[in-house]
C-alpha positions in Angstrom: 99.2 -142.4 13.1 96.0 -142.2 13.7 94.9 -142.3 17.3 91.9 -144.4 18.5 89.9 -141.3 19.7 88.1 -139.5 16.7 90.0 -136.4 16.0 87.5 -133.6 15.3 87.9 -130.0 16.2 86.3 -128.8 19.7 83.0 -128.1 19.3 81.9 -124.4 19.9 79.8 -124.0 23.1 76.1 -123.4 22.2 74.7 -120.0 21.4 71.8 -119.2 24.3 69.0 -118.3 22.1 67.3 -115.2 22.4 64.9 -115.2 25.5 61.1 -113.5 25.0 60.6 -110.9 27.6 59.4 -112.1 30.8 55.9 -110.5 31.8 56.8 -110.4 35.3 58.3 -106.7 34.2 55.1 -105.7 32.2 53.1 -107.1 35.5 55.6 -105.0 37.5 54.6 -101.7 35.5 50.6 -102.6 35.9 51.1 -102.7 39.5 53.3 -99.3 39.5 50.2 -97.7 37.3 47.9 -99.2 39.6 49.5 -97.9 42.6 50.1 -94.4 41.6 46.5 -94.4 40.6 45.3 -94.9 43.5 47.6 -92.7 45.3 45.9 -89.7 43.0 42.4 -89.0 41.6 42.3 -89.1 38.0 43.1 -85.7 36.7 40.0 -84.0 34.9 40.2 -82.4 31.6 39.6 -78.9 32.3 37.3 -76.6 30.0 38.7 -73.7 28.7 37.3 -70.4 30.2 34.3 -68.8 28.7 35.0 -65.2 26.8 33.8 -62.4 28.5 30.4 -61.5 28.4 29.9 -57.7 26.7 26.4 -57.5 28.3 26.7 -54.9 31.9 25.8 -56.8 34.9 22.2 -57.4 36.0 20.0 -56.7 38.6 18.6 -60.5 39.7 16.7 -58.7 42.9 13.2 -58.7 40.9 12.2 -61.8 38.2 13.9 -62.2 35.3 16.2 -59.7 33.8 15.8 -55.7 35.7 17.9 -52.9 33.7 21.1 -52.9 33.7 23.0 -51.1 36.6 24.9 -47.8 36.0 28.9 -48.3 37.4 28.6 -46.2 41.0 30.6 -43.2 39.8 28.6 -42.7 37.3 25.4 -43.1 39.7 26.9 -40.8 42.0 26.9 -38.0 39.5 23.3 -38.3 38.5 22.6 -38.4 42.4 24.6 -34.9 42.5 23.1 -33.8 39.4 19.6 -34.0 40.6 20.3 -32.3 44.0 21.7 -29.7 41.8 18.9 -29.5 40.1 16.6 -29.3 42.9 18.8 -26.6 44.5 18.8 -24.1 41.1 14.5 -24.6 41.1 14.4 -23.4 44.7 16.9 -20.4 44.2 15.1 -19.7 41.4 11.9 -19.7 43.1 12.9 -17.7 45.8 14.5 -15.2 43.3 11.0 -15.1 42.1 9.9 -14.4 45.2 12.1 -11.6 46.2 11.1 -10.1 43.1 7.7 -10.0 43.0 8.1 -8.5 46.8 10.3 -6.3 45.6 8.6 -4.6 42.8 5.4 -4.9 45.3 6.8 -2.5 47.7 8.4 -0.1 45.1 6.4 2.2 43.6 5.3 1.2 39.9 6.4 3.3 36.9 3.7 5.8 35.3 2.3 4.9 32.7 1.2 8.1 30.6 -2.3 6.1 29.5 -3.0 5.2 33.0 -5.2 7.8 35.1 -3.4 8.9 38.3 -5.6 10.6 41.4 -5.3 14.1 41.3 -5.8 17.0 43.2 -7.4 20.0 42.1 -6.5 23.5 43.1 -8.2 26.8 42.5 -7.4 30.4 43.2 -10.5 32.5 44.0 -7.8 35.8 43.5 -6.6 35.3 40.2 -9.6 32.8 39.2 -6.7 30.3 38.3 -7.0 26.2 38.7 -5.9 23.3 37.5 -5.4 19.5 38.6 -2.0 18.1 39.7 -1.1 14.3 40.9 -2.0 13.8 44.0 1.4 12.3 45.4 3.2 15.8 44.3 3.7 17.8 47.2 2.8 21.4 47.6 5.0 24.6 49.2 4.8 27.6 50.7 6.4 30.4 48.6 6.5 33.8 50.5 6.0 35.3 47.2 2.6 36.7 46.2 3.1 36.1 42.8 3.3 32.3 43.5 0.3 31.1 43.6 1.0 27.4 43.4 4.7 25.4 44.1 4.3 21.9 43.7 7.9 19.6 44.3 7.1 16.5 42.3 10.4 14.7 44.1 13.3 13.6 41.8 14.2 17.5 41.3 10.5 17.7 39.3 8.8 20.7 39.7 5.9 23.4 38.7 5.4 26.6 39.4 2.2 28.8 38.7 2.8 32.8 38.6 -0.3 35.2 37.6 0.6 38.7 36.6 -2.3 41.6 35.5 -0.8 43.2 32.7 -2.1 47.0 31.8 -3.5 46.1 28.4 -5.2 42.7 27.5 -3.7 40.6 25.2 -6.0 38.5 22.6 -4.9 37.0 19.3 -4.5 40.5 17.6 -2.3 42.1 19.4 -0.1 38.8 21.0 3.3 39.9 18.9 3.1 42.7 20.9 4.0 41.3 24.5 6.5 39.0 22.6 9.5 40.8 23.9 8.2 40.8 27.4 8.2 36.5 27.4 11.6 36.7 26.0 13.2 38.9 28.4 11.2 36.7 31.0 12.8 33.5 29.4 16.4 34.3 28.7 16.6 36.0 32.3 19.3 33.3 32.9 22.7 33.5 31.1 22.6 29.4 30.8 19.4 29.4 28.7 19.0 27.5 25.6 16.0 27.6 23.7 15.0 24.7 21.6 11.6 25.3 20.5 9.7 28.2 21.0 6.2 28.6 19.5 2.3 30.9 19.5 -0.5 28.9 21.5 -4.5 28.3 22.2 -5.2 26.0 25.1 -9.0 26.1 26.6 -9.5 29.7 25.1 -6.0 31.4 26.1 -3.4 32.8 23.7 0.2 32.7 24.6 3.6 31.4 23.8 5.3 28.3 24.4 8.8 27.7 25.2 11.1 24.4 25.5 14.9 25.3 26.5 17.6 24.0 28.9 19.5 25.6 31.3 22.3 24.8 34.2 21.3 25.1 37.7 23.1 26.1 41.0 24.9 22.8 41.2 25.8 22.5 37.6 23.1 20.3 36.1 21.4 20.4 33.1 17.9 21.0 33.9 14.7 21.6 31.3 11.3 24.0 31.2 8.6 23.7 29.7 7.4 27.3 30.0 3.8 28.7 28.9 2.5 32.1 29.0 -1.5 31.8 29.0 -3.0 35.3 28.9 -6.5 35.8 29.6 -7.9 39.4 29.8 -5.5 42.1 32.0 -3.8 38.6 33.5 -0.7 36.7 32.4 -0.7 33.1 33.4 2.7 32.1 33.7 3.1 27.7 34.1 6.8 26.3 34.5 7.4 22.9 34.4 10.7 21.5 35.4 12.9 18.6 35.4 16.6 17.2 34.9 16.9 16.5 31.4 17.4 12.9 31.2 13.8 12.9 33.3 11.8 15.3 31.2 11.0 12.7 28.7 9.2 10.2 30.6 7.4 12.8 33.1 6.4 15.0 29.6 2.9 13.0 29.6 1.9 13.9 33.4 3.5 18.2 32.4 0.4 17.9 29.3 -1.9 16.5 31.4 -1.5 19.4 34.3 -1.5 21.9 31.4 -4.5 20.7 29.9 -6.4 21.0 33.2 -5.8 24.8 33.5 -8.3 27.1 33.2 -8.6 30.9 34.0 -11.9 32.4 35.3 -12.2 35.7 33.2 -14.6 37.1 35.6 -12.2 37.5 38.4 -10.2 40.6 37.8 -6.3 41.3 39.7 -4.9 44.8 40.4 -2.8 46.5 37.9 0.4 45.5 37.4 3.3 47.3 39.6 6.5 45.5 38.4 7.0 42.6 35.7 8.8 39.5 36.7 12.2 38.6 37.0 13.0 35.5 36.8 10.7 32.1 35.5 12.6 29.5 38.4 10.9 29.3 41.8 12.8 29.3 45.0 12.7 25.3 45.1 13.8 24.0 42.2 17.5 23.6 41.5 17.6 26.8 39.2 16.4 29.3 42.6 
């Protein structure tokens, strides 16, 4: 039977409905932002870094922009460069200068065009002279026959020799005393003739003869030998040198030649014996 109290089922306890969040949290963060802000400055954005500049650095010591500076090895080597430099100019300088010293104090070469200062001889016996450089030297041959020795230094030499000969020889009859010169040339085994020729020089016939020959120690030494003949005389002229010399001393052997004359008024005895030999007792063939 039905009770007196309303029978329904049990009602279900109400759902809580859904709360919005409270702001007190969001307040709570502002204050935690707050704080740590102003524990800490604000953090800057930084730039990123410029490239490198390809320019060198600059000298800022004068206004505005100087030239640029050279790295300090490299302005270490021009600094060594230029004492360098300075260095070779002043050897240099004073190689100059030992050199024009040098070739003031040593005797300069001849020169065949240039006139030298002389010295002039003259035999009143045989009538005989002629002009030699004045820096040869003249000896004393105990030899009659030698009438002049001259030592030239550097194993040059000249010898003059006057012989009277018992008939005068002219142009006609100069083929005839031919075999005399030759025996007179070849006197030495080491002769070579290599030229051999009929002369005039300042009114005098003769021969001329160009040949080589080894001396006493071996070398090979030259001669330019004339025979000048003038009336009853024989005027024999030997010039002498090592023959890589004869060359360059050939112009001063003309030039001595040239000058020799032979007075035909002075007369000589006659003629006892003929010569021997054409080297004199100081060159390197006596």
């Amino acid at each position: 039977m039905p009770s007196s109290v309303d029978e329904q089922p049990p009602s279900r306890p109400p759902r809580p409905r859904p709360q919005p969040p409270t702001r007190r949290r969001a307040a709570a963060a502002r204050s935690s932002r707050a704080a740590a802000s102003r524990e800490a400055p604000p953090r800057r954005r930084q730039r990123p870094p410029a490239p490198p500049s390809r320019r060198p650095p600059v000298d800022h010591e004068g206004e505005g922009e100087g030239p640029a500076r050279q790295p300090r090895s490299q302005a270490k080597l021009v600094v060594l460069l230029s004492v360098l430099t300075v260095l070779v100019i002043s050897l240099a300088g004073f190689g100059m200068s030992l050199a024009s010293r040098s070739s003031d104090d040593a005797p300069a070469p001849a020169d065949p065009d240039t006139p030298v200062p002389v010295t002039r001889f003259e035999d009143p016996e045989t009538g005989a002279s002629l002009e030699y450089p004045r820096s040869w030297r003249r000896v004393e041959v105990p030899n009659a026959t030698y009438r002049l020795v001259l030592d030239g230094g550097n194993d040059l030499a000249m010898t003059l020799r006057v012989f009277p000969t018992e008939v005068p020889t002219t142009a006609e009859n100069l083929a005839n005393i031919k075999a005399v010169t030759d025996g007179i040339v070849t006197s030495n085994p080491t002769v070579q003739i290599l030229k051999q020729q009929a002369i005039t020089l300042n009114g005098m016939v003769g021969y001329y003869y160009f040949y080589t020959f080894n001396d006493n120690n071996g070398l090979q030494a030259v001669h330019a030998h004339y025979f000048l003949f003038q009336g009853h005389k024989m005027n024999m002229i030997v010039f002498q040198a090592l023959a890589d010399d004869f060359e360059k001393n050939a112009a001063t052997f003309d030039r001595i030649a040239e000058s020799f004359h032979s007075d035909p008024r002075v007369t000589i005895p006659p003629a006892t014996t003929a010569p021997s030999t054409t080297t004199a007792p100081t060159t390197p063939g006596g």
